[in-house]
Coordinates of C-alpha atoms in Angstrom, one line a residue:
X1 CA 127.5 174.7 43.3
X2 CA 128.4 177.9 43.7
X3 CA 128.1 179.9 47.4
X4 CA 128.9 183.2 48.5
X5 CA 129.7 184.3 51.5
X6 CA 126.8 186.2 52.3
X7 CA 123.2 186.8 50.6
X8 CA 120.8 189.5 51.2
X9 CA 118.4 188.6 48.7
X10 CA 117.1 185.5 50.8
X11 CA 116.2 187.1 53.8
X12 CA 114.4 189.8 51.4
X13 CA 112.3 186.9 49.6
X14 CA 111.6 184.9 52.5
X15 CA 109.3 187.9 53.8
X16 CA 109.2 189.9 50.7
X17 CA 105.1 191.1 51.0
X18 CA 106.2 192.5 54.4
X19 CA 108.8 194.6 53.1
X20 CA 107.1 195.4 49.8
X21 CA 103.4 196.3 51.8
X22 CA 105.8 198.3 54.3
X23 CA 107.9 200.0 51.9
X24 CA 104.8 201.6 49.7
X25 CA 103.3 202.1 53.2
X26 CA 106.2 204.8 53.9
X27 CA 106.3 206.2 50.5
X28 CA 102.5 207.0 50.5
X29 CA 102.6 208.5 53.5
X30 CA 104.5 211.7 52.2
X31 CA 106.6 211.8 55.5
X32 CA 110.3 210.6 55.4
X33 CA 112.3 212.2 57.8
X34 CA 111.7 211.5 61.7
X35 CA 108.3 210.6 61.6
X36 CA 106.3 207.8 63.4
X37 CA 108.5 205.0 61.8
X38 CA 111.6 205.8 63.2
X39 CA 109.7 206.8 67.4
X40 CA 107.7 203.0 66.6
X41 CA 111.4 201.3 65.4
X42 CA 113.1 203.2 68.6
X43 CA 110.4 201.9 71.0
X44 CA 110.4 198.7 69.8
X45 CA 114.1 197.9 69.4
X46 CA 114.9 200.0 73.0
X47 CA 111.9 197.1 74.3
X48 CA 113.7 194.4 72.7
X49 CA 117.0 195.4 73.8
X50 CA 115.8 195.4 77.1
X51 CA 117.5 199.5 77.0
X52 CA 115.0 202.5 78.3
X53 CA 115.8 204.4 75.1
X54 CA 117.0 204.0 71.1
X55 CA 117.6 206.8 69.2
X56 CA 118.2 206.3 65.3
X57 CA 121.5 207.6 63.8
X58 CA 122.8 207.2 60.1
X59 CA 125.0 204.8 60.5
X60 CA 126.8 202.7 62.9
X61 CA 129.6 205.0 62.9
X62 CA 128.1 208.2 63.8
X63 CA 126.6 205.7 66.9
X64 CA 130.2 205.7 67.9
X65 CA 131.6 208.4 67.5
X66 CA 128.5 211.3 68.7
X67 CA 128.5 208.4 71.7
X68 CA 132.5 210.1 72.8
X69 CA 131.6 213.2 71.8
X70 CA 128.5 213.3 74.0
X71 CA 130.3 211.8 76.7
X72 CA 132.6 214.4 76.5
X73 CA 135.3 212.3 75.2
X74 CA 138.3 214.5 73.4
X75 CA 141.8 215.6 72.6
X76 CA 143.8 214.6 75.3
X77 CA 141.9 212.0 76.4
X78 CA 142.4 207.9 76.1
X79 CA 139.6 205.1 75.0
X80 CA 140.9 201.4 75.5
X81 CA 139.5 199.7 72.7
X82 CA 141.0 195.8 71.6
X83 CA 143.5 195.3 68.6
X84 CA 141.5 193.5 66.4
X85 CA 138.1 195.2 65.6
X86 CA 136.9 197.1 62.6
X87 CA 138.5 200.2 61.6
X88 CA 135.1 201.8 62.4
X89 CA 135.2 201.3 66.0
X90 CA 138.5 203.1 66.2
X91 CA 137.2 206.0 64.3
X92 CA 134.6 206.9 66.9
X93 CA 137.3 207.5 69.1
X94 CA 139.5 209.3 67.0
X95 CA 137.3 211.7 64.9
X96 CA 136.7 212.9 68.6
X97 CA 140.4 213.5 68.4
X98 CA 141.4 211.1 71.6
X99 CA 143.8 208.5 71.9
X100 CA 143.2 204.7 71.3
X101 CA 144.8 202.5 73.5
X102 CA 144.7 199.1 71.9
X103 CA 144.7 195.8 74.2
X104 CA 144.8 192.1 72.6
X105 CA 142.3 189.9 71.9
X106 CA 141.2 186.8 74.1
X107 CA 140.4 183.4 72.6
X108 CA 137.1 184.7 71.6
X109 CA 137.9 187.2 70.0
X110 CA 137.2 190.0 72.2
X111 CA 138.9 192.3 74.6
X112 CA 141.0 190.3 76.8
X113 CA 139.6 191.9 80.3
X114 CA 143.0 190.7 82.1
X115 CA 144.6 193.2 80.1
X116 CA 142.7 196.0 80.3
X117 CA 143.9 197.5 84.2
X118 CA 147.4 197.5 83.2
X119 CA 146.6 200.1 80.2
X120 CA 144.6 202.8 82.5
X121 CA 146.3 206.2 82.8
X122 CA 145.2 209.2 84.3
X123 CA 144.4 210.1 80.8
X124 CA 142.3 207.4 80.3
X125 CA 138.1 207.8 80.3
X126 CA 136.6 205.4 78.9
X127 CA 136.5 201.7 77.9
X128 CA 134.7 200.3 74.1
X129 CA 134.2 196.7 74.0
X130 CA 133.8 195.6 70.3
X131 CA 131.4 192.3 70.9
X132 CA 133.2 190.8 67.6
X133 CA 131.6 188.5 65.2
X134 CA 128.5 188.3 67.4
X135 CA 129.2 187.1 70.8
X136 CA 128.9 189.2 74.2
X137 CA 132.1 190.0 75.6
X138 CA 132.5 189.5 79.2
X139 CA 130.8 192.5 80.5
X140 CA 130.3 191.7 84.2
X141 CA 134.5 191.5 84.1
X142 CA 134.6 194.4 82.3
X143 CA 131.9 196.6 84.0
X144 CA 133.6 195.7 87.1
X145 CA 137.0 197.6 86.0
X146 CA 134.8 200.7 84.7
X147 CA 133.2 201.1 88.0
X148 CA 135.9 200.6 89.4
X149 CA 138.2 203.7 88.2
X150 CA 135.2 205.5 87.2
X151 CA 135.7 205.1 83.3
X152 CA 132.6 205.7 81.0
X153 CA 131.4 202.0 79.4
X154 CA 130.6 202.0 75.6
X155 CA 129.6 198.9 73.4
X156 CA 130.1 198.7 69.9
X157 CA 127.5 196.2 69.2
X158 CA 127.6 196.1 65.6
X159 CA 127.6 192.7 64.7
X160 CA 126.0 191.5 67.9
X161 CA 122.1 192.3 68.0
X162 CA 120.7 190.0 70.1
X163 CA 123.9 188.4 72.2
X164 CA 123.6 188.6 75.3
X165 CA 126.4 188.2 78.8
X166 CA 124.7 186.5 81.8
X167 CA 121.2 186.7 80.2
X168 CA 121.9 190.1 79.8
X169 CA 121.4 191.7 76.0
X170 CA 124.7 193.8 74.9
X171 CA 124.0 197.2 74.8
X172 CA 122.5 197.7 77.9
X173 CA 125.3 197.2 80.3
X174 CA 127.3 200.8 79.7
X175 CA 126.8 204.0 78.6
X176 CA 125.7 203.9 75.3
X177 CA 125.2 200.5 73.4
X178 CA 125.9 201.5 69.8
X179 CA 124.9 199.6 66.9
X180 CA 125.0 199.5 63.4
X181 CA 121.9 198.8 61.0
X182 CA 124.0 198.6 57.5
X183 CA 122.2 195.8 55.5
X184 CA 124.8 192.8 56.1
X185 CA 124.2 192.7 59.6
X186 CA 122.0 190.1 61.9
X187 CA 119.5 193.0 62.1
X188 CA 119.7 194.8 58.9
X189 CA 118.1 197.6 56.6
X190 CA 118.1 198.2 52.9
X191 CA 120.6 201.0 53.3
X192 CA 122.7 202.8 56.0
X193 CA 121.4 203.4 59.4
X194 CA 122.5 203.2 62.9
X195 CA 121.6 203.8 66.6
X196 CA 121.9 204.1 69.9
X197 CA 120.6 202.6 73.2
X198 CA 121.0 204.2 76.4
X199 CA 119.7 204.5 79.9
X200 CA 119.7 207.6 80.6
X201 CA 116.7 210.2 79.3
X202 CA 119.1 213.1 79.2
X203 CA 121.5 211.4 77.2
X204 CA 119.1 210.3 74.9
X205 CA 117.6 213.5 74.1
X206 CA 121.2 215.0 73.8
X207 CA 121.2 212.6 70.5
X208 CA 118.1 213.2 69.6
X209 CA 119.4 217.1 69.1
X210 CA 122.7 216.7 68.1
X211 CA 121.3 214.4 65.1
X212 CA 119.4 216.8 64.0
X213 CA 121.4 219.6 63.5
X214 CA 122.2 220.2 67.1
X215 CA 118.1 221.6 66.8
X216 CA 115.4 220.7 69.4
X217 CA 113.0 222.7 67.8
X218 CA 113.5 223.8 64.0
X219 CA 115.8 226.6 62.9
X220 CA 116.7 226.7 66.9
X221 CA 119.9 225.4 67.5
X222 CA 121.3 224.4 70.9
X223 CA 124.5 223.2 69.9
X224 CA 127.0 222.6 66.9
X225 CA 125.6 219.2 65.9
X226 CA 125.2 216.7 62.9
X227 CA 122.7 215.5 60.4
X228 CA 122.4 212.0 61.3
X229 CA 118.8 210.7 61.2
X230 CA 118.0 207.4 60.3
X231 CA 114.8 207.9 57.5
X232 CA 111.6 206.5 57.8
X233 CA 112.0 204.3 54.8
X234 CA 114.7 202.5 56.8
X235 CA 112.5 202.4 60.2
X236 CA 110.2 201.1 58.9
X237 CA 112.0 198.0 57.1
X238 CA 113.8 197.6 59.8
X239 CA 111.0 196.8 62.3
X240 CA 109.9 194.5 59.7
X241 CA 113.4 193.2 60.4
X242 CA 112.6 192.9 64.3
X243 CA 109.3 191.2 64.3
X244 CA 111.5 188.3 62.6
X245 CA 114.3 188.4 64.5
X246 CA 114.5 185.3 67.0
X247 CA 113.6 183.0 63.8
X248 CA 116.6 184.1 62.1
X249 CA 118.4 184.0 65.3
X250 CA 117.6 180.3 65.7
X251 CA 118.3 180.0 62.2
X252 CA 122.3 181.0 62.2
X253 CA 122.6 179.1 65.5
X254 CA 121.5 175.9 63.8
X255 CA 124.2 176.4 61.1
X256 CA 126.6 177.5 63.5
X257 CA 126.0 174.0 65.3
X258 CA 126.4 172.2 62.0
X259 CA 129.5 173.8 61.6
X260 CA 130.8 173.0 64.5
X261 CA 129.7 169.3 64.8
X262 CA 130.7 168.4 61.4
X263 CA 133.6 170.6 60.3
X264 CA 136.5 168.1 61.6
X265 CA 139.8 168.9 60.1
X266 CA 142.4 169.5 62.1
X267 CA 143.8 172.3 60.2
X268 CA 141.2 174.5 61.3
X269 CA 140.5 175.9 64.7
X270 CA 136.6 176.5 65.0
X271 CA 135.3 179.0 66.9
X272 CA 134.5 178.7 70.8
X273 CA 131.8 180.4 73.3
X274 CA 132.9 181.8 76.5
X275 CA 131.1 180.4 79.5
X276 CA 128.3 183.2 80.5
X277 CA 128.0 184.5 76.8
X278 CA 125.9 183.8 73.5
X279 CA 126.7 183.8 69.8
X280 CA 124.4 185.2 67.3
X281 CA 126.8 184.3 64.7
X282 CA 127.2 187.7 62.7
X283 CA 130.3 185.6 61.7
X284 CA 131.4 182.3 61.7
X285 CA 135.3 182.1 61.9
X286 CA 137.8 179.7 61.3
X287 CA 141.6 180.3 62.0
X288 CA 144.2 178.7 59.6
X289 CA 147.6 178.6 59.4
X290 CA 147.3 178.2 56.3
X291 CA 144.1 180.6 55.8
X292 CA 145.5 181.8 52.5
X293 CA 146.0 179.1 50.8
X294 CA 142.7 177.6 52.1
X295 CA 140.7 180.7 51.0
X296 CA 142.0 180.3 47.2
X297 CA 141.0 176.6 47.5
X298 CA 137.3 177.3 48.3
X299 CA 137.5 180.0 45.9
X300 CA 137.9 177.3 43.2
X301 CA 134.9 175.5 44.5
X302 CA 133.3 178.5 44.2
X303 CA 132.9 178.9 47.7
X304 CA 132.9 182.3 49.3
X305 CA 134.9 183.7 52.1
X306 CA 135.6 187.0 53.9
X307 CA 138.7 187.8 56.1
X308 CA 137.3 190.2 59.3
X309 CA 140.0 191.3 58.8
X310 CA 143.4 191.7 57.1
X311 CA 144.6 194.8 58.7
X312 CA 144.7 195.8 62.4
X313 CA 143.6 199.0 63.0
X314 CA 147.2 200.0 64.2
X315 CA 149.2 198.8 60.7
X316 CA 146.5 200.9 59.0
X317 CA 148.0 203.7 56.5
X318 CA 145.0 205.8 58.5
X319 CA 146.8 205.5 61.9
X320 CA 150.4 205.4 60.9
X321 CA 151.2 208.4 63.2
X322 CA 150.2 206.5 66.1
X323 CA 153.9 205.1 65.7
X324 CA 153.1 201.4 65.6
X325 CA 154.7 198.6 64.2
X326 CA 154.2 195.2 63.1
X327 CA 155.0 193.1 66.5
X328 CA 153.2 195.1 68.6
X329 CA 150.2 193.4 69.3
X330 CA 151.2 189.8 68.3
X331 CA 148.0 187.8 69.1
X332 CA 146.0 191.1 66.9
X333 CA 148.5 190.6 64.1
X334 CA 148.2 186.8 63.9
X335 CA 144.9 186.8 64.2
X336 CA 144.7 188.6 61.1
X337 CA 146.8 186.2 59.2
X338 CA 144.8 183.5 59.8
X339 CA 140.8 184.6 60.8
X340 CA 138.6 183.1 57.7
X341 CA 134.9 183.7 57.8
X342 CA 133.0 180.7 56.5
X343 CA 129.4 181.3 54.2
X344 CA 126.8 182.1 57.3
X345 CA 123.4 183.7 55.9
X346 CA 119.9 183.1 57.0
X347 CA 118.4 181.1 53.7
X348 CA 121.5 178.8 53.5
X349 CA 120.3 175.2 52.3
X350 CA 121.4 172.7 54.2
X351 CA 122.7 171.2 50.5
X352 CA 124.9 174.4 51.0
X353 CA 126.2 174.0 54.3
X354 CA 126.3 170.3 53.3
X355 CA 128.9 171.0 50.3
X356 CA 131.0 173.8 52.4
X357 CA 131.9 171.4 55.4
X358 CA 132.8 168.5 52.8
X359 CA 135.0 171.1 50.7
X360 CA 136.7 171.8 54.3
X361 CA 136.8 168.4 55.6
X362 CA 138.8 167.6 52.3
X363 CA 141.4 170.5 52.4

């Protein structure tokens, strides 16, 4: 049997008409550029989010990094971000030309929020809290600090559509919830495409603007700004997507339970959900010391793996002249040693999940 580590295709079959009857609906229509699919996706993802407003963005990435620049982030200035995310989340700090300031990981997986006061400076403006893997960070910890020395709050919630902290949905607690629409995640289109969610109506038409050329109305511009519009094609698929999503939901949460029940090996540590959070299992992740070795031997059962991921941010050839250097963040750098993300897509068989917890059982 062979499994990879994720699969697209089956949550495209599984509701295949939809996409197809959606996707022909778009192209017939003869508008593809911020038109009623993307308002409708806004409205309806702001409304699931439980955020007043969504604005669609290209990609996850220019979520995060027009989020700083809008909030007036820049040269000079310091984000506190945690060691272990994506390269991505860093990047919306830096391409603003401000300073990370990186703070290790809890247990979880995310920002350690007892380690977060010690890092403010008077440089220091804002906070992003990476809700890894798919579960909520603690936010009520953390909003508590940002109110506190009146920092600005921004989510990266990239892999965590749909988590939520205290019945609360991520996104919603800061500034600007950011979130990425690329194809592999919980929520996903056919393509690139990101957003935003926010609170505030001035904010949100400052996106609105800047992702269109910095233009309010066209060939008048108000500001230097960016071409970052999510298309109508993608809209539209992707609230295909959201009138689906708690049924895929439930379904990675009842693999994520099998996992957990039935992978016993005591080689492995299995992942663990901080009291007050959820899980919408973006990823499900193992640690190992022996992750490498273990990842060749699924490989020869044809079982796929990912590691999220190999490289901290700060050993990156991309932030060398930050001046880090391996020992610097410890529980960042082990944790990349030994994170191994297990097969977790919404079609898996349960013959699948069957054969990848005997094949870990046995290692």
């Amino acid at each position: 049997m062979k499994i990879m580590a994720n699969r697209m295709d089956r949550g495209f079959f599984r509701y295949q008409q939809e996409f197809e009857s959606k996707a022909l609906e778009v192209l017939r229509s003869g508008w593809y550029v911020l038109g009623n699919e993307v308002k409708s996706f806004e409205e309806e993802f702001a409304a699931y989010t439980g955020g007043n407003y969504c604005v669609g963005l290209a990609s996850g990435l220019d979520a995060l990094w027009i989020a700083f620049r809008l909030l007036g982030i820049g040269k000079g200035d310091e984000v506190i971000v945690q060691g272990n995310t994506y390269i991505a989340s860093v990047m919306g700090i830096t391409i603003n030309g401000a300073t990370p300031v990186f703070v290790e990981p809890n247990e979880y997986y995310n920002i350690d929020v007892s380690k977060i006061e010690e890092k403010i400076t008077e440089r220091t403006k804002a906070v992003l809290v990476v809700h890894l893997y798919g579960q909520a960070s603690n936010m009520a910890a953390v909003k508590a600090l940002t109110d506190k020395y009146h920092l600005k709050l921004v989510e990266d919630c990239a892999q965590s559509h749909g988590a939520c902290f205290d019945g609360q949905m991520t996104g919603t607690f800061g500034d600007v919830g950011c979130f990425s629409f690329y194809p592999s995640k919980n929520i996903g289109a056919f393509g690139d495409g990101g957003g935003v969610v926010v609170r505030d109506a001035g904010l949100a038409e400052d996106f609105r603007v800047f992702r269109n050329y910095g233009s309010e109305k066209r060939y008048y511009n108000k500001v230097v700004g960016a071409n970052s519009r999510l298309d109508e094609l993608q809209a539209g698929l992707l609230r295909v997507r959201l009138r689906h999503v708690q049924e895929c939901e439930e379904e990675r949460c009842r693999i994520a339970d099998r996992y957990l029940k039935e992978i016993q090996n005591p080689k492995l540590l299995l992942p663990g959900i901080q009291e007050g959070a959820t899980a919408v299992w973006h990823q499900f992740v193992v640690r190992c010391e022996q992750r490498d070795e273990l990842k060749e031997y699924l490989e020869k059962k044809e079982i796929g793996t990912i590691i999220h991921y190999p490289i901290p941010p700060h050993l990156s050839e991309a932030y060398q002249y930050l001046g880090y250097r391996e020992g610097a963040f410890p529980i960042t750098e082990r944790y990349a040693r030994e994170v191994l993300s297990l097969p977790m897509y919404n079609g898996m068989t349960e013959e699948e999940q069957t054969y990848v917890i005997d094949a870990l059982n046995a290692f």
